Short mmCIF file of C-alpha atoms in Angstrom, two decimals:
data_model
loop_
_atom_site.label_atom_id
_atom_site.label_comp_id
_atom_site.label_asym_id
_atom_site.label_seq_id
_atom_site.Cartn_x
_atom_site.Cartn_y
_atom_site.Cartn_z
CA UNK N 1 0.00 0.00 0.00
CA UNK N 2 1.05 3.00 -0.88
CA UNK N 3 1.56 6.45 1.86
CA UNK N 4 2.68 9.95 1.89
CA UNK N 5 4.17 11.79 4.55
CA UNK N 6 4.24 15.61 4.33
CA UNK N 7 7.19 16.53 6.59
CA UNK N 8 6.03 20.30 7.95
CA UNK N 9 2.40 21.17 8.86
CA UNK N 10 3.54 24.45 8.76
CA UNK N 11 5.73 26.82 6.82
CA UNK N 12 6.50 30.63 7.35
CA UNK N 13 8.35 32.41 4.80
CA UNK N 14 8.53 36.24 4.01
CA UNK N 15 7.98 37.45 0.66
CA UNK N 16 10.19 37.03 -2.26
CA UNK N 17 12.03 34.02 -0.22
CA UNK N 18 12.85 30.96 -1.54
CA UNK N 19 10.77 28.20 0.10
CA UNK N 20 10.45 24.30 -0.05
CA UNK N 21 7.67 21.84 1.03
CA UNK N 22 9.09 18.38 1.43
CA UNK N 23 6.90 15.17 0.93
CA UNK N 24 8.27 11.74 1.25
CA UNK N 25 6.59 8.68 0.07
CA UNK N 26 6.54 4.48 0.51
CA UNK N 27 5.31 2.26 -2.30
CA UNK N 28 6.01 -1.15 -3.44
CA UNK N 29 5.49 -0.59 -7.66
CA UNK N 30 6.16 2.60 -9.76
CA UNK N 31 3.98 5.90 -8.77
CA UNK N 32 2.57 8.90 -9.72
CA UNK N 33 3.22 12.22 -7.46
CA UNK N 34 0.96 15.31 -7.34
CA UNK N 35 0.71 18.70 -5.96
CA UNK N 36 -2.40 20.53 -5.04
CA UNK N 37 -2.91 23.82 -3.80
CA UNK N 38 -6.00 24.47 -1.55
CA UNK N 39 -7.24 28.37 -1.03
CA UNK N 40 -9.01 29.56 1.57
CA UNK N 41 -12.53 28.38 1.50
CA UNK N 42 -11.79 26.59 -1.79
CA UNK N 43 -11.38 22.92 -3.42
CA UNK N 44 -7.96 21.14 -4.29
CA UNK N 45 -6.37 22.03 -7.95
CA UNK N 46 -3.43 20.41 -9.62
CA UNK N 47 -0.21 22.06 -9.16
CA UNK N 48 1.75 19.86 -11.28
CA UNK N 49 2.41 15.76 -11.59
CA UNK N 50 5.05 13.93 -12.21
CA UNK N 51 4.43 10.75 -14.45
CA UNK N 52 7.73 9.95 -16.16
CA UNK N 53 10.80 10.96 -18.00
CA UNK N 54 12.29 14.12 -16.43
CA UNK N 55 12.63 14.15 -12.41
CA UNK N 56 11.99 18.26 -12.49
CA UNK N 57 8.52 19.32 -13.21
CA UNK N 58 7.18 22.26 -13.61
CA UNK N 59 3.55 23.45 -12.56
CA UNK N 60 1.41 26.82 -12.61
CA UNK N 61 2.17 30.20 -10.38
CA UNK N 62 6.44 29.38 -10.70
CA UNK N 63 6.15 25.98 -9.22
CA UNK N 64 8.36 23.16 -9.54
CA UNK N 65 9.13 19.95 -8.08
CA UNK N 66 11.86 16.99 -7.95
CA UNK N 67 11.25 13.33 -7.93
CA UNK N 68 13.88 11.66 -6.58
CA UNK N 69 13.29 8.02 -6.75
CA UNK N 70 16.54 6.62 -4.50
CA UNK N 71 14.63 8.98 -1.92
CA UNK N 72 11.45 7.86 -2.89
CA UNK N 73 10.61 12.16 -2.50
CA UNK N 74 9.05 14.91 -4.00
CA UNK N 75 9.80 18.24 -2.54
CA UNK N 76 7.92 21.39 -3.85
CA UNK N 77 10.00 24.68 -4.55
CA UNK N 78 9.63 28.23 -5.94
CA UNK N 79 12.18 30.68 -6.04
CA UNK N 80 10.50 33.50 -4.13
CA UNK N 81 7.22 33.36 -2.97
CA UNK N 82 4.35 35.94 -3.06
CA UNK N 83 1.60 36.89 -0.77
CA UNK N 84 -0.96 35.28 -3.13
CA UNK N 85 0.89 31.82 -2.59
CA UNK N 86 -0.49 31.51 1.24
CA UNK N 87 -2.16 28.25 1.07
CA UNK N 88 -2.48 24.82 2.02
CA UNK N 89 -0.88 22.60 0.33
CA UNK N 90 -0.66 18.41 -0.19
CA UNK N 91 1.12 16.09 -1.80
CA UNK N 92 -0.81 12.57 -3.16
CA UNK N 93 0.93 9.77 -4.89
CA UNK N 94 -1.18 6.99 -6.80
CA UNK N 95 0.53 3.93 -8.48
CA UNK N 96 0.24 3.56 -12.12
CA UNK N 97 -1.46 0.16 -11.73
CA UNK N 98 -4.77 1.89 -10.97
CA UNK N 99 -4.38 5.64 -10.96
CA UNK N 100 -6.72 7.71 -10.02
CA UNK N 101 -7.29 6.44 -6.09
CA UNK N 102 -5.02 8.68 -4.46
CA UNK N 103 -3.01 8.97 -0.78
CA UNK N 104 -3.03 12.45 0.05
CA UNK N 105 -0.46 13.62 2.69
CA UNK N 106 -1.58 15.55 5.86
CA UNK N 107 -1.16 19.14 3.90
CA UNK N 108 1.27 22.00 4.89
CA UNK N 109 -0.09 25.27 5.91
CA UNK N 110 2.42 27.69 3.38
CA UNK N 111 1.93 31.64 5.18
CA UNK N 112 3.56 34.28 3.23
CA UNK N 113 3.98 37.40 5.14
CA UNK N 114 5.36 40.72 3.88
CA UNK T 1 -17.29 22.85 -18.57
CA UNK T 2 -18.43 23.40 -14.49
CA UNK T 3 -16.18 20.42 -13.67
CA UNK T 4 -17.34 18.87 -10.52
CA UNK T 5 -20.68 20.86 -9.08
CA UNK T 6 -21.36 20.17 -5.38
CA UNK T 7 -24.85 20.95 -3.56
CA UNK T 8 -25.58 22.68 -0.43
CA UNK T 9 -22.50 24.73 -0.67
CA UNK T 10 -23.87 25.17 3.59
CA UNK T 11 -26.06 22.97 5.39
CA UNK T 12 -26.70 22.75 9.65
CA UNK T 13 -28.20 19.76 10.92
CA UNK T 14 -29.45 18.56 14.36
CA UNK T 15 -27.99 15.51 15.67
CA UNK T 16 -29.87 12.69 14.33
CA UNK T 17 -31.54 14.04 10.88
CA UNK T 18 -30.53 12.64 7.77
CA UNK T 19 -29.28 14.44 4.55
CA UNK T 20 -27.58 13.70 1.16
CA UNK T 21 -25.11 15.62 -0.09
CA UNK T 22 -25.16 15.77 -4.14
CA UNK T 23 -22.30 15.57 -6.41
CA UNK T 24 -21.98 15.99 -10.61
CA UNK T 25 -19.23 16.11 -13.01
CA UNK T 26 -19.48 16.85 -15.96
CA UNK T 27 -15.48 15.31 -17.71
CA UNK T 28 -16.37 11.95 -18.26
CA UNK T 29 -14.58 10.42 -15.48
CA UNK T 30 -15.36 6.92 -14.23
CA UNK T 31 -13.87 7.10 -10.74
CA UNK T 32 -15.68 9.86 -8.07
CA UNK T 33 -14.97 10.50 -4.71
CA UNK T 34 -15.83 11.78 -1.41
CA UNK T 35 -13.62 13.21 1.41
CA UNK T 36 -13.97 14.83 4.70
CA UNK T 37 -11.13 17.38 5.83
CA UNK T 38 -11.25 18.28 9.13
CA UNK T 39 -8.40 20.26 10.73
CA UNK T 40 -4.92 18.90 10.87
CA UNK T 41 -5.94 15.58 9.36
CA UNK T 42 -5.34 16.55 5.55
CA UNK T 43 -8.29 14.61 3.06
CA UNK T 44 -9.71 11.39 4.19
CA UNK T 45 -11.06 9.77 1.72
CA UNK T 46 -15.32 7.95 2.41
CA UNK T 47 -15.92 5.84 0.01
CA UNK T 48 -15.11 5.66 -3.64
CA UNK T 49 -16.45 4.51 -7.28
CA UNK T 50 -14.39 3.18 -9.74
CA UNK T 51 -16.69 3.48 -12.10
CA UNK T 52 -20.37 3.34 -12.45
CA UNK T 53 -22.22 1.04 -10.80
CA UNK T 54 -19.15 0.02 -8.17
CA UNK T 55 -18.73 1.42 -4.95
CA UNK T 56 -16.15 0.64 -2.29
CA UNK T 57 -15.26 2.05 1.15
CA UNK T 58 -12.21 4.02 1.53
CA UNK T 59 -10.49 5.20 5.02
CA UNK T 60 -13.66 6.51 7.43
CA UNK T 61 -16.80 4.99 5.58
CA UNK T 62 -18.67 4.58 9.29
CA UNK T 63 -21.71 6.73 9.33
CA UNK T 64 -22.08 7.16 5.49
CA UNK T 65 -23.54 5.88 2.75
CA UNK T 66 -23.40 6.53 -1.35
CA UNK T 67 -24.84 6.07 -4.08
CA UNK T 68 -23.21 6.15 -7.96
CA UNK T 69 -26.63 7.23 -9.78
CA UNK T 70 -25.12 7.70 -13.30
CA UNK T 71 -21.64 8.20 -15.00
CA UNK T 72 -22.18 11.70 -13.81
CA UNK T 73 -23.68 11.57 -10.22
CA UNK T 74 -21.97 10.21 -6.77
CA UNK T 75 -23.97 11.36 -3.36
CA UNK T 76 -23.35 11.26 -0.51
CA UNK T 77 -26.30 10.36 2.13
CA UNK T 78 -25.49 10.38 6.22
CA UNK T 79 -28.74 8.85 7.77
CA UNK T 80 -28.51 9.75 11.18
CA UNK T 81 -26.11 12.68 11.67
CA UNK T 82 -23.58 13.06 14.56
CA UNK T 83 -21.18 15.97 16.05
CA UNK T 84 -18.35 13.82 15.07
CA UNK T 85 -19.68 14.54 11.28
CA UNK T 86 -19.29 18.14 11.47
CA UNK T 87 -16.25 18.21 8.72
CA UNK T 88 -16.09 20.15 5.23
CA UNK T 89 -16.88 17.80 2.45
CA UNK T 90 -15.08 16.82 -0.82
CA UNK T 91 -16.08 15.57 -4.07
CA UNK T 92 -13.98 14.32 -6.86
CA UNK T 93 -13.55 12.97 -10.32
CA UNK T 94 -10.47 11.50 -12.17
CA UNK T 95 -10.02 9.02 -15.22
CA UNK T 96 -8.91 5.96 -13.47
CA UNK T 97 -6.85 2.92 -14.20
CA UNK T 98 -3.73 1.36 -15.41
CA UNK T 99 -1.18 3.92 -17.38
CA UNK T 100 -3.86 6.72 -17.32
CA UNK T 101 -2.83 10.35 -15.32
CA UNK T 102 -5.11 9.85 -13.20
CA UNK T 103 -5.20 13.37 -11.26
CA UNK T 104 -8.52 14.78 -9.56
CA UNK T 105 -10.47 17.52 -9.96
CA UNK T 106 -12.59 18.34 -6.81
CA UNK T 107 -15.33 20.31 -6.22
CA UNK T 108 -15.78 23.69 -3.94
CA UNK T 109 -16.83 21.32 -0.87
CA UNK T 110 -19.76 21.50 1.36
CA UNK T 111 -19.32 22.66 4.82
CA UNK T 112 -21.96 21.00 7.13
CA UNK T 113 -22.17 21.51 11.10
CA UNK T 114 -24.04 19.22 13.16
CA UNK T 115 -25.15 20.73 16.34
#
């Protein structure tokens, strides 16, 4: 069975910092990784998958993230954050035998201040 | 395209009535979903369709019940609510199976209090 462990509920950064949001997984066949962002008072939407080929992906709003497969992670980044990036954010891996079911992780709490 | 339409967007109940919680897409997808998030404890996931006409339990299924109607249609029905229910709701859609991408597309969510 697959799981996903999101590594910081929360994360403070100031504006225009670089920040990271680290997400570990576990599974015993090949995966798929996601990133959702959740606003305030909203539903999940895709930030950007991995599925194969090249470990660095890029999503919307500056995004990116690394699979690392000896790691078995897939850490969110972007460069320098803005106050419109405050969010909550969680990582979900399904395995490419039947994807679609995901495991979400917990979520981290991103809080850009100024 | 609306995507995945959820109705009440609100809804209060007293401890013991029953209600069902309606869910559409309109993408095609053969697998829905439905989550509760409650604070600190990320998305966990009810019960889920694979496709139409199959329905199995996921993570916290006590307490709930669905129903896949159509291709389009998943509800949610909770027939005799309790505090413990008082969550925000989720529903979701995705193509499903082997090789496909298989992301979700949720809904705005439901927020229901039971008092």
């Amino acid at each position: 069975a697959q799981s996903v462990t999101q590594l910081d509920s929360q994360v403070p950064v100031f504006e225009e910092a670089p920040v990271e949001l680290r997400c570990n997984y576990s599974s015993s066949v090949s995966v798929y990784l996601f990133w959702y962002v959740q606003y305030p008072n909203q539903g999940l939407q895709l930030l950007l998958k991995y599925l194969s080929g090249s470990t660095l992906v890029k999503g919307i709003n500056g995004f990116e993230a690394e699979f690392n497969k000896s790691q078995t992670s897939f850490h969110l980044r972007k460069p320098s954050v803005h106050i419109s990036d405050t969010a909550e954010y969680f990582c979900a891996v399904s395995e490419n035998t039947n994807a679609g079911k995901s495991t979400f992780g917990d979520g981290t709490t991103l809080t850009v201040k100024p | 395209n609306a995507g995945v339409t959820q109705t009440p967007k609100f809804q209060v109940l007293k401890t013991g009535q029953s209600m069902t919680l309606q869910c559409a897409q309109d993408m095609n997808h053969n697998s829905m979903y439905w989550y509760r998030q409650d604070p600190g404890m990320g998305l966990r996931l009810i019960y889920y369709s694979a496709s139409e006409g199959t329905t199995d339990k996921g993570e916290v299924p006590n307490g709930y019940n669905v129903s896949r109607l159509n291709k389009r249609e998943f509800s949610l029905r909770l027939e005799s609510a309790a505090p413990s229910q008082t969550s925000v709701y989720f529903c979701a859609s995705s193509v499903s199976g082997r090789g496909v991408e298989g992301e979700q597309y949720f809904g705005p969510g439901t927020r229901l209090t039971v008092t």
